[in-house]
Structure formats: structure tokens, C-alpha cells
Coordinates of C-alpha atoms in Angstrom, one line a residue:
R1 CA 0.0 0.0 -0.1
R2 CA 1.3 3.4 -1.0
Q3 CA 1.9 6.0 1.7
V4 CA 0.2 9.3 0.8
M5 CA 1.6 12.5 2.6
T6 CA -1.0 14.2 4.7
T7 CA -1.6 18.0 3.8
V8 CA -3.7 20.7 5.4
F9 CA -6.5 20.0 3.0
D10 CA -6.9 16.5 4.5
V11 CA -7.8 17.4 8.1
P12 CA -10.3 19.6 9.8
A13 CA -9.2 23.3 10.0
D14 CA -10.3 23.7 13.7
K15 CA -8.3 20.5 14.9
L16 CA -5.2 21.4 12.9
I17 CA -5.3 25.1 14.1
D18 CA -5.4 23.8 17.8
K19 CA -2.5 21.3 17.2
V20 CA -0.4 24.2 15.5
A21 CA -1.3 26.7 18.3
L22 CA 0.0 24.3 20.9
Q23 CA 3.1 23.8 19.1
L24 CA 3.8 27.6 18.5
K25 CA 3.2 28.0 22.3
K26 CA 6.2 26.0 22.9
D27 CA 8.3 28.0 20.5
K28 CA 10.0 31.2 22.1
T29 CA 9.7 33.1 18.8
F30 CA 5.9 33.4 19.2
T31 CA 5.1 35.7 22.0
P32 CA 1.9 37.8 22.4
P33 CA 2.9 41.6 22.5
E34 CA 1.9 43.5 25.7
W35 CA -0.9 45.2 24.0
S36 CA -2.6 41.8 23.2
T37 CA -4.4 41.6 26.7
A38 CA -6.5 44.9 25.9
V39 CA -7.3 44.8 22.2
K40 CA -10.3 43.5 20.3
T41 CA -9.7 41.4 17.1
G42 CA -11.6 44.0 14.9
V43 CA -13.9 46.8 14.9
H44 CA -16.7 44.5 14.3
K45 CA -16.3 42.9 17.7
D46 CA -17.8 44.2 21.0
K47 CA -15.0 42.7 23.4
A48 CA -11.7 41.3 23.6
P49 CA -11.1 37.5 23.1
I50 CA -11.6 35.6 26.3
Q51 CA -9.2 32.9 25.8
D52 CA -5.8 33.3 27.3
D53 CA -3.9 31.8 24.5
W54 CA -6.1 33.5 21.9
W55 CA -2.6 35.1 20.2
Y56 CA -1.4 31.6 19.4
I57 CA -4.7 30.5 18.0
R58 CA -4.9 33.4 15.7
T59 CA -1.3 33.2 14.6
A60 CA -1.9 29.5 13.7
A61 CA -5.1 30.3 11.8
I62 CA -3.2 33.0 9.8
F63 CA -0.3 30.5 9.3
R64 CA -2.9 27.9 7.7
K65 CA -4.5 30.8 5.6
V66 CA -1.2 31.6 4.1
Y67 CA -0.6 27.8 3.3
V68 CA -4.1 27.5 1.7
K69 CA -4.6 31.0 -0.1
G70 CA -1.0 32.2 -0.5
P71 CA 0.4 34.3 -2.0
I72 CA -1.9 36.6 0.3
G73 CA -1.5 40.2 1.3
L74 CA -2.3 41.8 4.5
M75 CA -5.5 43.5 3.4
H76 CA -7.0 40.2 2.1
L77 CA -6.0 38.5 5.4
A78 CA -7.8 41.3 7.3
S79 CA -10.9 40.8 5.3
E80 CA -10.8 37.0 6.0
F81 CA -10.7 37.8 9.6
G82 CA -13.3 40.4 9.6
G83 CA -16.9 40.3 10.0
P84 CA -20.3 42.2 9.9
R85 CA -20.3 45.6 11.7
D86 CA -23.5 46.0 14.0
R87 CA -24.9 49.5 13.1
R88 CA -28.0 49.0 15.4
V89 CA -31.1 49.9 13.3
K90 CA -29.2 50.3 9.9
P91 CA -28.1 47.2 7.9
N92 CA -24.8 45.6 8.7
Q93 CA -21.6 46.2 6.9
A94 CA -18.6 44.3 6.3
R95 CA -15.5 45.4 8.3
M96 CA -12.0 44.1 8.3
G97 CA -10.2 42.4 11.3
S98 CA -7.4 44.1 13.0
R99 CA -4.4 44.5 10.8
A100 CA -2.0 45.1 13.7
I101 CA -2.7 41.5 15.0
I102 CA -2.2 40.2 11.6
R103 CA 1.0 42.1 10.8
K104 CA 2.7 41.2 14.2
S105 CA 1.6 37.6 13.6
L106 CA 3.2 37.5 10.2
Q107 CA 6.3 39.1 11.4
Q108 CA 6.8 36.3 14.1
L109 CA 6.0 33.7 11.3
E110 CA 8.7 35.2 9.0
L111 CA 11.1 35.4 12.0
A112 CA 10.5 31.5 12.4
Q113 CA 11.1 31.2 8.6
F114 CA 7.7 29.6 8.2
V115 CA 6.5 32.3 5.7
E116 CA 8.3 34.9 3.3
T117 CA 7.4 37.9 1.5
K118 CA 7.2 37.9 -2.3
K119 CA 7.5 41.4 -3.8
G120 CA 4.4 42.8 -5.0
K121 CA 2.6 39.5 -4.3
G122 CA 2.2 39.0 -0.5
R123 CA 3.2 36.4 1.9
V124 CA 3.9 32.8 0.7
I125 CA 4.7 29.6 2.8
T126 CA 8.3 28.4 2.9
S127 CA 9.4 24.8 2.6
K128 CA 10.1 24.9 6.2
G129 CA 6.6 26.1 7.0
Q130 CA 5.0 23.6 4.7
S131 CA 6.7 20.8 6.2
F132 CA 5.7 22.0 9.7
L133 CA 2.0 22.2 8.9
N134 CA 2.1 18.9 6.9
K135 CA 3.6 17.0 10.0
A136 CA 0.9 18.7 12.2
S137 CA -1.7 17.6 9.7
H138 CA -0.4 14.0 9.8
D139 CA -0.5 14.2 13.7
V140 CA -4.1 15.5 13.7
L141 CA -4.9 12.6 11.2
K142 CA -3.5 9.9 13.4
E143 CA -5.5 11.3 16.3
I144 CA -8.8 11.2 14.3
I145 CA -8.1 7.8 13.2
K146 CA -7.5 6.6 16.9
E147 CA -10.8 8.1 17.8
Y148 CA -12.7 6.7 14.6
P149 CA -10.9 3.6 13.5
E150 CA -13.3 3.2 10.5
L151 CA -11.8 6.3 8.8
G152 CA -8.4 4.5 8.5
K153 CA -9.4 2.9 5.2
Y154 CA -9.7 6.3 3.5

């Protein structure tokens, strides 16, 4: 039987993001800035995130988006993490997510050499970043097969 490499596309996004966030938390390159405790994730949100480790989760989600949609720029990522702005009695309007959070996360991912900037195109995944996410995907797939053995035949 041929062994096929597991990629980001083969596992559920939420499980992969949780797994990658745990791994990023262990890496000293990724540290939340001091302002991260008092910031909202966008103007469309009413409150700041309640999880203590939300920075790592958001960085992992950005990392996955760069893998899936790269090359992708800051503005496109901001719209991916945006949402509807509640304007009370007026109709809702789309608003972007916080670009400062995305920018800082991308800088940390570049420092770890997981993503790189292509001039005029945006951020793309490096081979090191691709292998990191593929290994995490493989680990997630193994965990899923342990939980649901009948999925092993796929």
C-alpha cells in the first residue's frame, strides 16, 4: 500500500489550528505583544477575546490561511478575519479584522522562517513552514483515526 503525504487539506481546520497553536506556544519566537491583553480582534467585535492563548490560535489560523490561499497580502487576510459591523437599526456592513494583529503574527512567522514575502504579491509559505504544517496535519489525522478507526481505510 502506498503512503500518501497528509496535507492541510486532508484534516479539519479547527483541529489543525488547535494542534499548531499548541506547537507555536512551545516556540519562544511566538510571544503575544504586551498590548494583546487589551485589544479587540476587529472593529466588528464588541469585546476582546476571552481565551488566554488566543494569540497562538490566531497566529496558527493566519499560518494556515497563508498555506491555503498564498500568496496573500495583509489586506486580504484582514478581510478574511473580518465580519459584519453591527450598526444598530441600520443594515450591517462588512468590516476588516485588526491589521496590527495580523501584521505582528506574520512578522513572527517570518522570524521563524515559516512564511516569506514575495515582492508585490504578498506572503507565501516556505518549505520549512509547509513541512511543519504537513507534519501537524499528519499528527491530527492519526488522532482522528484513533478516535474513529473506521476512517483509516480512507
